[in-house]
Coordinates of C-alpha atoms in Angstrom, one line a residue:
M566 CA -6.6 4.5 -51.1
A567 CA -9.7 4.8 -48.9
D568 CA -9.6 6.6 -45.5
I569 CA -9.0 4.2 -42.6
I570 CA -9.8 6.5 -39.6
Q571 CA -13.4 6.8 -38.6
L572 CA -15.5 7.7 -35.6
L573 CA -16.8 4.9 -33.4
P574 CA -20.5 4.6 -32.9
D575 CA -21.7 5.9 -29.5
S576 CA -22.6 2.4 -28.3
V577 CA -19.1 1.1 -29.0
A578 CA -17.5 4.1 -27.4
N579 CA -19.7 3.7 -24.3
Q580 CA -18.6 0.1 -24.0
I581 CA -14.9 1.1 -24.2
A582 CA -15.5 3.8 -21.6
A583 CA -17.3 1.3 -19.4
G584 CA -14.1 -0.7 -19.2
E585 CA -12.5 2.1 -17.3
V586 CA -15.3 3.0 -14.9
I587 CA -17.3 -0.3 -14.5
Q588 CA -14.9 -3.1 -13.6
R589 CA -17.3 -5.3 -11.7
P590 CA -20.7 -5.1 -9.9
A591 CA -19.2 -3.2 -7.1
S592 CA -18.4 -0.4 -9.5
V593 CA -22.1 0.0 -10.4
V594 CA -23.0 0.0 -6.7
K595 CA -20.4 2.8 -6.0
E596 CA -21.5 5.0 -8.9
L597 CA -25.2 4.7 -8.2
M598 CA -24.8 5.3 -4.5
E599 CA -22.7 8.4 -5.1
N600 CA -25.2 9.8 -7.6
A601 CA -27.9 9.3 -4.9
I602 CA -25.8 11.2 -2.4
D603 CA -25.4 14.1 -4.9
A604 CA -29.2 14.1 -5.3
G605 CA -29.6 15.0 -1.7
A606 CA -30.9 11.7 -0.5
S607 CA -31.5 11.1 3.3
E608 CA -32.0 7.4 2.8
I609 CA -30.3 5.0 0.3
K610 CA -31.2 1.3 -0.1
V611 CA -29.0 -1.1 -2.0
V612 CA -30.4 -4.5 -3.0
V613 CA -28.2 -7.0 -4.9
K614 CA -28.8 -10.6 -6.2
D615 CA -26.1 -13.1 -6.8
A616 CA -23.4 -10.6 -5.8
G617 CA -24.8 -8.2 -8.5
K618 CA -24.4 -10.6 -11.4
T619 CA -28.2 -11.0 -11.7
S620 CA -29.3 -7.5 -10.5
I621 CA -28.4 -4.4 -8.7
Q622 CA -31.0 -2.0 -7.3
V623 CA -30.3 1.4 -5.7
I624 CA -33.3 3.3 -4.3
D625 CA -33.0 6.9 -2.9
D626 CA -35.4 9.6 -1.7
G627 CA -33.4 12.4 -3.3
E628 CA -34.6 15.2 -5.6
G629 CA -35.4 13.0 -8.6
M630 CA -35.3 14.0 -12.3
S631 CA -37.6 15.4 -14.9
P632 CA -38.4 13.4 -18.0
T633 CA -35.8 15.3 -20.0
D634 CA -33.1 15.0 -17.3
A635 CA -33.8 11.3 -17.0
R636 CA -33.1 10.8 -20.7
L637 CA -30.1 13.0 -20.8
A638 CA -28.5 11.4 -17.8
F639 CA -27.6 8.4 -19.9
E640 CA -25.9 10.4 -22.6
R641 CA -22.1 10.6 -22.7
H642 CA -20.5 13.6 -21.0
S643 CA -23.8 14.6 -19.4
T644 CA -23.5 16.2 -16.0
S645 CA -25.4 18.4 -13.6
K646 CA -22.3 19.7 -11.8
I647 CA -20.0 21.2 -14.5
R648 CA -20.6 24.1 -16.8
Q649 CA -17.0 25.1 -17.6
A650 CA -13.5 23.7 -17.2
E651 CA -12.8 25.7 -14.1
D652 CA -15.6 23.9 -12.3
L653 CA -13.4 20.7 -12.2
F654 CA -11.3 22.4 -9.5
S655 CA -14.2 23.2 -7.2
I656 CA -16.0 19.9 -7.1
R657 CA -17.2 18.9 -3.7
T658 CA -19.8 16.3 -4.8
M659 CA -19.3 12.5 -5.1
G660 CA -20.1 11.9 -8.8
F661 CA -21.4 14.1 -11.6
R662 CA -25.0 13.0 -12.1
G663 CA -25.0 11.0 -15.4
E664 CA -21.2 10.7 -15.9
A665 CA -21.1 6.9 -15.3
L666 CA -24.7 6.1 -16.3
A667 CA -23.8 6.0 -20.0
S668 CA -21.2 3.4 -19.2
V669 CA -23.6 1.3 -17.1
A670 CA -26.4 1.5 -19.7
A671 CA -23.9 0.3 -22.4
I672 CA -23.3 -3.1 -20.8
S673 CA -26.5 -3.9 -19.1
H674 CA -30.3 -3.7 -19.0
V675 CA -31.3 -0.6 -17.0
E676 CA -34.7 0.5 -15.7
L677 CA -35.1 3.9 -14.1
K678 CA -38.1 5.2 -12.2
T679 CA -37.8 8.7 -11.0
R680 CA -40.0 11.7 -9.8
R681 CA -39.2 15.1 -8.5
Q682 CA -40.7 16.1 -5.2
D683 CA -43.1 18.7 -6.8
D684 CA -44.2 16.5 -9.7
E685 CA -47.4 14.5 -9.6
V686 CA -46.2 11.9 -12.1
G687 CA -42.8 10.5 -12.6
T688 CA -40.9 8.8 -15.4
R689 CA -40.1 5.2 -16.3
L690 CA -37.2 4.7 -18.7
R691 CA -35.8 1.3 -20.0
I692 CA -32.5 1.1 -21.8
E693 CA -30.6 -2.0 -23.2
G694 CA -27.1 -1.7 -24.5
S695 CA -27.3 2.2 -24.8
Q696 CA -30.5 1.9 -26.8
V697 CA -33.6 3.5 -25.3
Q698 CA -36.4 0.8 -25.5
E699 CA -39.1 2.6 -23.7
Q700 CA -39.9 5.9 -21.9
E701 CA -43.3 6.7 -20.4
P702 CA -45.0 8.4 -17.4
A703 CA -45.3 6.3 -14.3
Q704 CA -46.5 6.5 -10.7
T705 CA -43.4 6.2 -8.4
P706 CA -42.2 7.6 -5.1
A707 CA -40.2 10.8 -5.1
G708 CA -36.5 10.2 -5.7
S709 CA -34.9 7.7 -8.1
N710 CA -35.0 3.9 -8.4
F711 CA -32.3 2.3 -10.6
L712 CA -32.5 -1.4 -11.5
V713 CA -29.5 -2.8 -13.3
R714 CA -29.8 -6.4 -14.7
N715 CA -27.6 -8.7 -16.6
L716 CA -24.3 -6.8 -16.2
F717 CA -21.9 -7.4 -19.1
Y718 CA -24.5 -9.3 -21.0
N719 CA -23.1 -8.0 -24.3
V720 CA -19.4 -8.3 -23.3
P721 CA -19.1 -12.0 -22.6
A722 CA -15.3 -11.7 -22.1
R723 CA -15.8 -9.3 -19.2
R724 CA -18.6 -11.4 -17.6
K725 CA -16.5 -14.5 -17.9
F726 CA -13.7 -12.9 -15.7
L727 CA -16.1 -12.1 -12.9
K728 CA -15.1 -14.0 -9.8
K729 CA -17.2 -16.2 -7.5
N730 CA -20.1 -14.7 -5.7
S731 CA -18.4 -14.5 -2.3
T732 CA -15.5 -12.5 -3.9
E733 CA -17.7 -10.1 -5.8
L734 CA -19.9 -9.6 -2.7
N735 CA -16.8 -8.7 -0.7
H736 CA -16.0 -6.0 -3.2
I737 CA -19.5 -4.7 -3.0
I738 CA -19.3 -4.6 0.8
R739 CA -16.0 -2.8 0.7
E740 CA -17.4 -0.1 -1.6
F741 CA -20.5 0.2 0.6
K742 CA -18.3 0.7 3.7
Q743 CA -16.2 3.4 2.1
I744 CA -19.3 5.4 1.2
V745 CA -21.4 4.9 4.4
L746 CA -18.4 5.8 6.6
A747 CA -17.9 9.1 4.7
R748 CA -21.6 10.0 5.0
A749 CA -22.7 9.2 8.5
N750 CA -25.6 11.7 8.3
I751 CA -27.4 9.5 5.7
A752 CA -29.4 6.2 6.4
F753 CA -28.2 3.2 4.4
S754 CA -29.1 -0.4 4.0
L755 CA -27.6 -3.3 2.0
S756 CA -29.4 -6.6 1.2
H757 CA -28.1 -9.6 -0.6
N758 CA -30.4 -12.4 -1.8
N759 CA -33.2 -11.3 0.5
G760 CA -30.9 -11.2 3.5
L761 CA -30.2 -7.9 5.3
L762 CA -26.4 -7.3 5.7
F763 CA -26.4 -3.7 7.0
K764 CA -29.1 -1.3 8.3
L765 CA -27.5 2.0 9.4
A766 CA -29.4 5.0 10.8
P767 CA -28.1 8.6 10.6
E768 CA -25.6 9.1 13.4
K769 CA -22.3 10.6 14.4
F770 CA -19.0 9.4 12.8
G771 CA -17.9 7.3 15.8
K772 CA -21.2 5.5 16.0
R773 CA -21.2 4.9 12.3
I774 CA -17.8 3.1 12.6
V775 CA -19.3 0.9 15.4
G776 CA -22.4 0.3 13.3
V777 CA -20.2 -0.9 10.4
F778 CA -17.6 -2.9 12.3
G779 CA -19.5 -4.0 15.4
D780 CA -19.1 -3.3 19.1
V781 CA -15.7 -5.1 19.1
I782 CA -14.1 -1.9 17.7
R783 CA -15.6 0.5 20.2
E784 CA -12.8 0.0 22.7
S785 CA -10.1 -0.2 20.1
I786 CA -10.1 3.4 18.7
T787 CA -9.5 6.8 20.0
P788 CA -10.4 10.2 18.5
I789 CA -7.9 12.4 16.7
E790 CA -8.4 16.1 15.8
S791 CA -6.1 18.8 14.5
Q792 CA -7.0 22.1 12.9
T793 CA -4.5 24.1 10.8
R794 CA -4.6 26.7 8.0
I795 CA -3.8 24.0 5.5
V796 CA -5.9 21.0 6.6
T797 CA -8.3 20.0 9.3
I798 CA -8.0 16.4 10.6
R799 CA -10.8 14.6 12.3
G800 CA -11.4 11.0 12.9
Y801 CA -10.2 8.0 14.9
I802 CA -7.0 5.9 15.1
G803 CA -6.6 2.5 16.6
H804 CA -4.8 1.4 19.7
P805 CA -1.4 -0.1 19.0
D806 CA -2.2 -3.3 20.9
K807 CA -5.1 -3.9 18.5
A808 CA -3.0 -3.6 15.3
K809 CA -3.6 -6.5 12.9
K810 CA -1.4 -8.3 10.4
R811 CA -3.7 -7.6 7.5
G812 CA -5.6 -4.5 6.4
G813 CA -9.3 -3.8 6.2
E814 CA -9.8 -1.0 8.8
Q815 CA -7.8 1.7 7.1
F816 CA -9.8 4.5 5.7
F817 CA -8.9 8.0 4.4
F818 CA -11.5 10.5 3.4
V819 CA -11.0 14.0 1.9
N820 CA -13.9 16.4 2.2
N821 CA -16.2 13.4 3.1
R822 CA -15.1 11.3 0.1
Y823 CA -13.1 8.1 0.3
M824 CA -9.6 8.2 -1.2
K825 CA -6.5 6.1 -1.6
N826 CA -3.2 7.7 -0.7
P827 CA -0.1 5.5 0.0
Y828 CA 2.0 8.6 0.7
L829 CA -0.3 9.7 3.7
H830 CA -0.6 6.1 4.8
K831 CA 3.1 6.1 5.3
A832 CA 2.8 9.1 7.6
I833 CA 0.6 7.1 9.9
M834 CA 2.8 4.0 9.7
D835 CA 5.8 6.1 10.6
A836 CA 4.0 7.5 13.6
Y837 CA 3.3 4.0 14.9
E838 CA 6.9 2.9 14.3
K839 CA 8.3 0.8 17.1
I840 CA 5.1 0.7 19.0
I841 CA 3.4 -2.0 16.9
P842 CA 4.9 -5.3 15.7
Q843 CA 6.6 -5.2 12.3
G844 CA 4.1 -6.0 9.5
S845 CA 1.0 -5.1 11.5
L846 CA -1.4 -2.4 10.5
P847 CA -3.2 0.0 12.9
A848 CA -6.9 0.9 12.3
Y849 CA -7.6 4.5 11.3
F850 CA -10.6 6.4 10.0
I851 CA -9.5 9.9 9.1
N852 CA -11.2 12.7 7.2
L853 CA -9.2 15.5 5.8
E854 CA -10.9 18.9 5.2
V855 CA -9.0 21.0 2.6
P856 CA -10.1 23.9 0.4
S857 CA -11.6 22.4 -2.8
E858 CA -9.4 24.6 -5.0
S859 CA -6.3 22.9 -3.5
L860 CA -7.5 19.4 -4.5
D861 CA -7.6 17.7 -7.9
V862 CA -10.0 14.7 -8.0
N863 CA -10.0 14.4 -11.8
I864 CA -6.8 12.2 -12.1
H865 CA -8.5 8.8 -12.1
P866 CA -11.7 7.4 -13.7
T867 CA -13.0 6.1 -10.3
K868 CA -11.9 9.3 -8.5
T869 CA -10.5 7.4 -5.6
E870 CA -7.0 8.9 -6.1
V871 CA -6.6 12.6 -5.5
K872 CA -3.8 15.1 -5.7
F873 CA -3.1 17.7 -3.0
E874 CA -1.5 21.1 -3.7
D875 CA 0.6 20.9 -0.6
Q876 CA 0.9 17.2 0.1
Q877 CA 4.2 17.3 1.9
A878 CA 2.9 19.8 4.5
I879 CA -0.2 17.6 5.0
W880 CA 2.1 14.6 5.6
Q881 CA 4.0 16.4 8.3
I882 CA 0.8 17.7 10.0
L883 CA -0.9 14.2 9.9
H884 CA 2.2 12.5 11.2
A885 CA 2.6 15.0 14.1
S886 CA -1.1 14.8 14.9
V887 CA -1.1 11.0 15.1
R888 CA 2.1 11.0 17.3
E889 CA 0.6 13.6 19.6
T890 CA -2.7 11.6 20.0
L891 CA -0.8 8.4 20.7
G892 CA 1.3 10.2 23.4
R893 CA -1.6 12.0 24.9
N894 CA -3.4 8.7 25.4
H895 CA -0.3 7.0 26.8
M896 CA 0.0 4.6 23.9
T897 CA 3.7 5.2 23.1
P898 CA 6.7 3.8 24.9
M899 CA 7.7 5.8 27.9
L900 CA 10.4 5.8 30.5
D901 CA 9.2 4.3 33.7
F902 CA 10.7 6.6 36.4
D903 CA 9.0 4.5 39.1
Q904 CA 11.5 1.7 38.4
E905 CA 14.7 3.7 38.6
N906 CA 15.5 2.5 42.2
N907 CA 15.4 -1.1 40.9
I908 CA 18.4 -0.7 38.8
G909 CA 20.7 -1.6 41.7
I910 CA 22.8 1.6 41.9
P911 CA 23.0 2.8 45.6
P912 CA 22.5 6.5 46.3
L913 CA 25.6 8.5 46.8
T914 CA 26.3 9.8 50.3
R915 CA 27.9 13.2 50.7
N916 CA 31.5 13.3 51.9
K917 CA 32.0 9.6 51.3
D918 CA 34.8 8.4 49.2
V919 CA 33.9 6.3 46.1
K920 CA 36.2 3.3 45.7
P921 CA 36.4 1.3 42.5
P922 CA 35.2 -2.3 42.7
T923 CA 37.8 -5.0 43.4
I924 CA 38.0 -8.3 41.7
E925 CA 39.5 -11.4 43.3
V926 CA 41.5 -13.5 40.9
D927 CA 42.6 -17.1 41.6
P928 CA 45.9 -17.6 39.8
H929 CA 45.7 -21.3 40.3
Y930 CA 42.3 -21.8 38.6
N931 CA 42.4 -24.1 35.5
P932 CA 39.1 -24.8 33.8
F933 CA 40.4 -28.0 32.3
E934 CA 41.0 -29.7 35.6
Q935 CA 37.9 -31.6 36.5
E936 CA 36.6 -33.4 39.4
D937 CA 34.5 -36.4 38.5
N938 CA 32.1 -36.7 41.5
R939 CA 30.6 -39.8 40.1
N940 CA 33.9 -41.7 40.1
R941 CA 34.8 -40.5 43.5
G942 CA 31.5 -41.3 45.0
G943 CA 30.8 -37.7 45.8
A944 CA 27.4 -37.3 44.2
P945 CA 25.5 -34.4 45.6
G946 CA 23.3 -35.2 48.6
A947 CA 23.7 -36.6 52.0
G948 CA 25.5 -33.7 53.5
T949 CA 27.4 -32.8 50.2
P950 CA 26.3 -29.6 48.6
P951 CA 25.4 -29.8 44.9
P952 CA 28.1 -28.7 42.5
A953 CA 26.4 -25.4 41.6
S954 CA 26.6 -24.2 45.3
R955 CA 30.0 -25.7 46.3
S956 CA 32.6 -23.2 47.4
S957 CA 36.0 -23.1 49.0
S958 CA 36.2 -22.6 52.8
S959 CA 39.3 -20.6 52.4
G960 CA 37.6 -17.9 50.3
N961 CA 39.4 -18.8 47.1
A962 CA 37.4 -18.9 43.8
Q963 CA 35.8 -22.2 42.7
K964 CA 38.4 -24.4 41.2
N965 CA 36.2 -26.8 39.3
P966 CA 33.4 -26.2 36.8
P967 CA 29.9 -27.0 38.1
F968 CA 29.5 -29.9 35.7
N969 CA 31.1 -31.8 32.8
W970 CA 30.9 -29.0 30.3
Q971 CA 32.3 -31.0 27.4
D972 CA 28.9 -32.8 27.4
L973 CA 27.3 -29.7 25.9
Y974 CA 28.8 -30.7 22.6
D975 CA 27.3 -34.2 22.7
D976 CA 23.9 -33.3 21.3
F977 CA 25.5 -30.9 18.8
E978 CA 27.7 -33.7 17.4
N979 CA 24.9 -36.3 17.4
D980 CA 22.1 -34.1 16.0
S981 CA 23.9 -32.0 13.4
G982 CA 25.7 -34.7 11.4
Q983 CA 27.8 -31.8 10.0
T984 CA 30.4 -31.0 12.6
T985 CA 32.4 -33.1 15.1
I986 CA 34.2 -31.2 17.9
R987 CA 37.0 -32.9 19.8
I988 CA 38.5 -31.4 23.0
A989 CA 42.0 -31.8 24.2
S990 CA 43.2 -31.2 27.7
A991 CA 44.4 -27.6 27.2
A992 CA 43.2 -26.7 23.7
T993 CA 40.4 -27.5 21.3
K994 CA 40.5 -28.8 17.8
Q995 CA 37.6 -28.6 15.4
E996 CA 37.2 -31.0 12.5
E997 CA 34.5 -30.7 9.9
K998 CA 32.9 -33.8 8.5
R999 CA 30.8 -33.5 5.4
E1000 CA 27.7 -35.7 5.4
E1001 CA 24.3 -35.7 3.8
P1002 CA 23.2 -32.1 3.1
G1003 CA 20.1 -30.8 4.8
K1004 CA 20.6 -32.3 8.2
T1005 CA 21.6 -29.1 10.0
F1006 CA 19.2 -26.1 10.1
F1007 CA 19.7 -22.6 11.3
Q1008 CA 17.1 -19.9 11.8
F1009 CA 18.0 -16.4 10.7
K1010 CA 16.2 -13.3 12.0
E1011 CA 13.4 -15.7 13.2
K1012 CA 12.1 -15.6 9.7
Y1013 CA 14.3 -17.7 7.4
I1014 CA 15.5 -21.3 7.7
I1015 CA 19.0 -21.9 6.3
T1016 CA 20.6 -25.2 5.5
P1017 CA 23.8 -26.2 3.5
V1018 CA 23.4 -28.0 0.2
K1019 CA 26.0 -29.3 -2.3
S1020 CA 25.9 -26.1 -4.4
G1021 CA 26.0 -23.7 -1.5
M1022 CA 23.2 -22.6 0.9
M1023 CA 19.4 -23.0 0.7
V1024 CA 17.2 -20.3 2.3
I1025 CA 13.5 -21.1 3.1
H1026 CA 10.9 -18.5 4.0
Q1027 CA 9.3 -20.2 7.1
H1028 CA 5.9 -18.5 6.9
R1029 CA 5.4 -19.1 3.2
A1030 CA 6.7 -22.7 3.6
H1031 CA 4.1 -23.4 6.3
T1032 CA 1.4 -21.7 4.3
R1033 CA 2.1 -24.1 1.3
I1034 CA 2.1 -27.1 3.7
L1035 CA -1.2 -26.1 5.4
F1036 CA -2.9 -25.2 2.1
E1037 CA -2.4 -28.7 0.7
Y1038 CA -3.4 -30.2 4.1
F1039 CA -6.7 -28.3 4.4
L1040 CA -7.4 -28.9 0.7
R1041 CA -6.9 -32.6 1.2
M1042 CA -9.1 -32.6 4.3
H1043 CA -11.9 -30.8 2.4
R1044 CA -11.8 -33.1 -0.6
N1045 CA -11.6 -36.3 1.5
R1046 CA -13.8 -35.0 4.3
S1047 CA -11.3 -36.5 6.7
R1048 CA -11.4 -33.7 9.3
V1049 CA -9.6 -33.8 12.6
V1050 CA -11.5 -31.6 15.1
Q1051 CA -9.9 -30.4 18.3
K1052 CA -12.9 -29.8 20.6
E1053 CA -12.8 -26.8 22.9
L1054 CA -13.4 -27.6 26.6
Y1055 CA -14.8 -24.1 27.1
P1056 CA -16.2 -22.9 23.7
E1057 CA -15.5 -19.2 23.0
V1058 CA -18.1 -16.8 21.8
V1059 CA -17.0 -14.1 19.3
E1060 CA -19.0 -11.0 18.4
L1061 CA -18.8 -10.0 14.8
N1062 CA -20.1 -7.3 12.5
N1063 CA -22.8 -7.9 9.9
S1064 CA -20.6 -8.7 7.0
D1065 CA -18.2 -11.1 8.9
Y1066 CA -21.2 -12.8 10.5
N1067 CA -22.8 -13.4 7.1
L1068 CA -19.5 -14.5 5.6
L1069 CA -19.2 -17.2 8.3
K1070 CA -22.8 -18.1 7.7
Q1071 CA -22.0 -18.8 4.0
L1072 CA -18.9 -20.7 4.9
Q1073 CA -20.3 -22.7 7.9
G1074 CA -20.7 -26.0 5.9
D1075 CA -17.3 -25.8 4.3
L1076 CA -15.6 -24.9 7.6
K1077 CA -16.9 -28.1 9.2
K1078 CA -15.2 -30.1 6.4
V1079 CA -11.8 -28.8 7.5
G1080 CA -12.3 -29.1 11.2
I1081 CA -13.8 -25.7 12.3
D1082 CA -17.0 -26.3 14.2
I1083 CA -19.0 -23.1 14.8
Q1084 CA -22.5 -22.4 15.9
L1085 CA -24.3 -19.2 14.8
M1086 CA -26.0 -17.3 17.7
E1087 CA -28.1 -14.2 18.0
D1088 CA -26.8 -10.6 17.7
N1089 CA -24.1 -11.5 15.2
A1090 CA -22.3 -13.8 17.7
V1091 CA -20.6 -17.1 16.9
R1092 CA -19.6 -19.9 19.3
I1093 CA -16.5 -21.8 18.4
D1094 CA -16.9 -25.4 19.5
G1095 CA -13.8 -26.9 17.7
I1096 CA -10.8 -26.0 15.6
P1097 CA -8.5 -28.1 13.4
A1098 CA -5.8 -30.1 15.1
E1099 CA -3.3 -28.4 12.8
A1100 CA -4.2 -24.9 14.0
G1101 CA -0.8 -24.7 15.6
G1102 CA -1.8 -23.7 19.1
N1103 CA -3.7 -20.6 17.9
S1104 CA -6.5 -19.4 20.1
P1105 CA -9.9 -20.0 18.5
R1106 CA -10.8 -16.3 18.5
A1107 CA -7.5 -15.3 16.9
M1108 CA -7.9 -18.0 14.3
I1109 CA -11.4 -17.0 13.3
E1110 CA -10.4 -13.3 13.2
S1111 CA -7.4 -14.1 11.0
L1112 CA -9.5 -16.3 8.8
L1113 CA -12.0 -13.5 8.2
E1114 CA -9.2 -11.0 7.5
A1115 CA -7.5 -13.4 5.1
Y1116 CA -10.8 -14.4 3.3
A1117 CA -11.9 -10.7 3.0
E1118 CA -8.5 -10.0 1.3
D1119 CA -8.8 -12.9 -1.1
K1120 CA -6.8 -11.9 -4.1
D1121 CA -9.2 -13.6 -6.5
F1122 CA -7.4 -16.9 -6.2
G1123 CA -9.2 -19.2 -8.5
D1124 CA -12.9 -19.8 -8.6
D1125 CA -12.9 -22.9 -6.4
M1126 CA -14.5 -22.3 -3.0
K1127 CA -12.4 -25.2 -1.5
E1128 CA -9.1 -23.6 -2.7
T1129 CA -10.0 -20.2 -1.4
L1130 CA -11.1 -21.5 1.9
A1131 CA -7.9 -23.7 2.2
L1132 CA -5.7 -20.7 1.3
S1133 CA -7.4 -18.4 3.8
L1134 CA -7.2 -21.0 6.6
A1135 CA -3.5 -21.6 5.8
R1136 CA -2.8 -17.9 6.0
A1137 CA -4.6 -17.7 9.3
T1138 CA -2.8 -20.6 11.0
A1139 CA 0.7 -20.5 9.5
I1140 CA 3.6 -19.7 11.8
D1141 CA 4.5 -16.0 11.6
P1142 CA 7.9 -14.4 11.3
G1143 CA 9.3 -13.9 14.8
R1144 CA 8.7 -17.3 16.2
V1145 CA 11.7 -19.3 17.3
L1146 CA 11.9 -22.8 16.0
E1147 CA 13.7 -25.8 17.4
Q1148 CA 16.0 -28.0 15.3
Q1149 CA 13.3 -30.7 15.1
E1150 CA 10.6 -28.2 14.1
M1151 CA 12.7 -26.8 11.3
R1152 CA 13.5 -30.4 10.1
E1153 CA 9.9 -31.4 10.0
L1154 CA 8.9 -28.2 8.3
V1155 CA 11.4 -28.7 5.5
D1156 CA 10.6 -32.4 5.1
K1157 CA 6.8 -31.6 4.8
L1158 CA 7.6 -28.7 2.4
F1159 CA 9.5 -30.9 -0.1
A1160 CA 6.9 -33.6 0.2
S1161 CA 4.2 -31.2 -1.0
G1162 CA 3.2 -30.8 -4.6
S1163 CA 4.9 -27.5 -5.3
P1164 CA 7.5 -26.6 -2.7
N1165 CA 9.0 -23.6 -4.5
Y1166 CA 6.0 -21.3 -4.5
T1167 CA 3.0 -20.4 -2.4
P1168 CA -0.5 -20.9 -3.8
E1169 CA -0.5 -17.2 -4.7
G1170 CA 2.8 -17.6 -6.6
N1171 CA 5.2 -16.1 -4.0
K1172 CA 8.7 -17.6 -3.8
I1173 CA 9.5 -19.9 -0.9
V1174 CA 13.0 -21.3 -1.6
A1175 CA 16.1 -19.4 -2.7
F1176 CA 19.7 -20.6 -3.2
I1177 CA 23.0 -18.9 -2.6
K1178 CA 25.8 -20.5 -4.5
T1179 CA 29.2 -21.2 -3.0
E1180 CA 30.8 -19.0 -5.7
D1181 CA 28.8 -16.0 -4.4
F1182 CA 30.3 -16.6 -0.9
D1183 CA 33.8 -16.8 -2.5
K1184 CA 33.2 -13.4 -4.2
L1185 CA 32.6 -11.8 -0.8
F1186 CA 36.2 -12.5 0.2
K1187 CA 38.0 -11.4 -2.9

């Protein structure tokens, strides 16, 4: 029998490796930018077309490469940073020059122009699918110029699963932000389809945050700093009153490199506990400085996940530092000692006896004896005090209730359709009457709507239900162009950062189709002239900000711009947990939900409706 195990060709092995490192155009941007930083660049320019699907170009003024280094940089396992295994535990650079280039070259057309500072002539290298097509001397500025075209041209299955341009561009912007925030001392720019999105000069960390997120964040963050033997913490944390319901302004860096760490994220969330609304996220931009030997960055292909030697101690230090910063800046709940005299407790006088309070009881009081003022002609007015202020001249307690209290049950009986309550002269008797299910609604924890059904109890997630209803509503408006605009009497102007401004610029036409009328102004400002009538009373500013947050966090829902916009707008305007709903509001919400096309699940696939069977209730009492 012939042998069946064989070594893969380098071109195939590179394509397999590319699947781990290069997931989308944003991965290429990340790897090339990190290589430029390692090359000592003081300025890095990123130029993309069609969200990187057509081309990605990264230009730096770093040290450049020799002809031999330029060729070797695209070989597998090539690096300028590691000589032996021990070097893996002392890495302080972003990427290892050449580590990802082999993967990029395996799935695209790459052209590299590079020259070292001291060389008179540089090198031009062209590679297609890991195969070197051309290498020759060339006149080029000092540094490196990488041009990557036709990403995944030879892996059509991967290219097919790329998302729409707006989604891929959001991923590129996210990677760009992560890198530029970590390296505030370097100048960066990002352009897309000949439009400049970011142009950042070298500056301090705080100013870099403002440059990325706009002036609106300047008054929303406060500095944090803590130095210990284990870790040094520097950065900024957000004010509790500026916490948002969705993420986007949460950044961890370790030794000036972006990282993901859910464990340390929880340390910050615990520090904000009870001072921000449940489900909200505070902004934070925190850099941790630790000895490189206590850090392992080689646990994930993209190196965004790291492992700390003493992670538990860092958790405690970070948590304490955030709490101390919040308290020092008066951003935590405090006892208001200025209000202690308003409690109503009189000061105690020395040598004065303290007597317990006395209570006057009327033994003749009977709450079931009533006085019908209307029948006796004693309606309030014309010298007769109203019932609420009527009192006995003899000092006895009031004998009659202020009004006909049985009437409180009238609405309950008429509206519920579930329960009839009859009142006798000295006792009450309750009689249940089963009618059509779904006529009575109860709100639980201001989050769920509960109603009885034949099989037991139906529980509805109110926020998800409203999201489903609004999604179909906005989608219908967009398709039929039957928008209902609520014009603003005093249009509000909102200042945005570059990426949000350009996102609204792309969406402006589609937003008008669903009832959002905006006008683009200078200096990244937007004027809101009108919002949809179904916006639910949200302020125009809050709605636009929520829309941007929701759209930026699009979980790759479909490739249809209309559906993505409808979903983002529905998320931004749906009622949130914590809102008290009236009986009529709950009834209308449930009616509209079951009139929708898919009442059981949200557009993302989250469950809306759950059932608790009567048998499950019976089991609780066994």
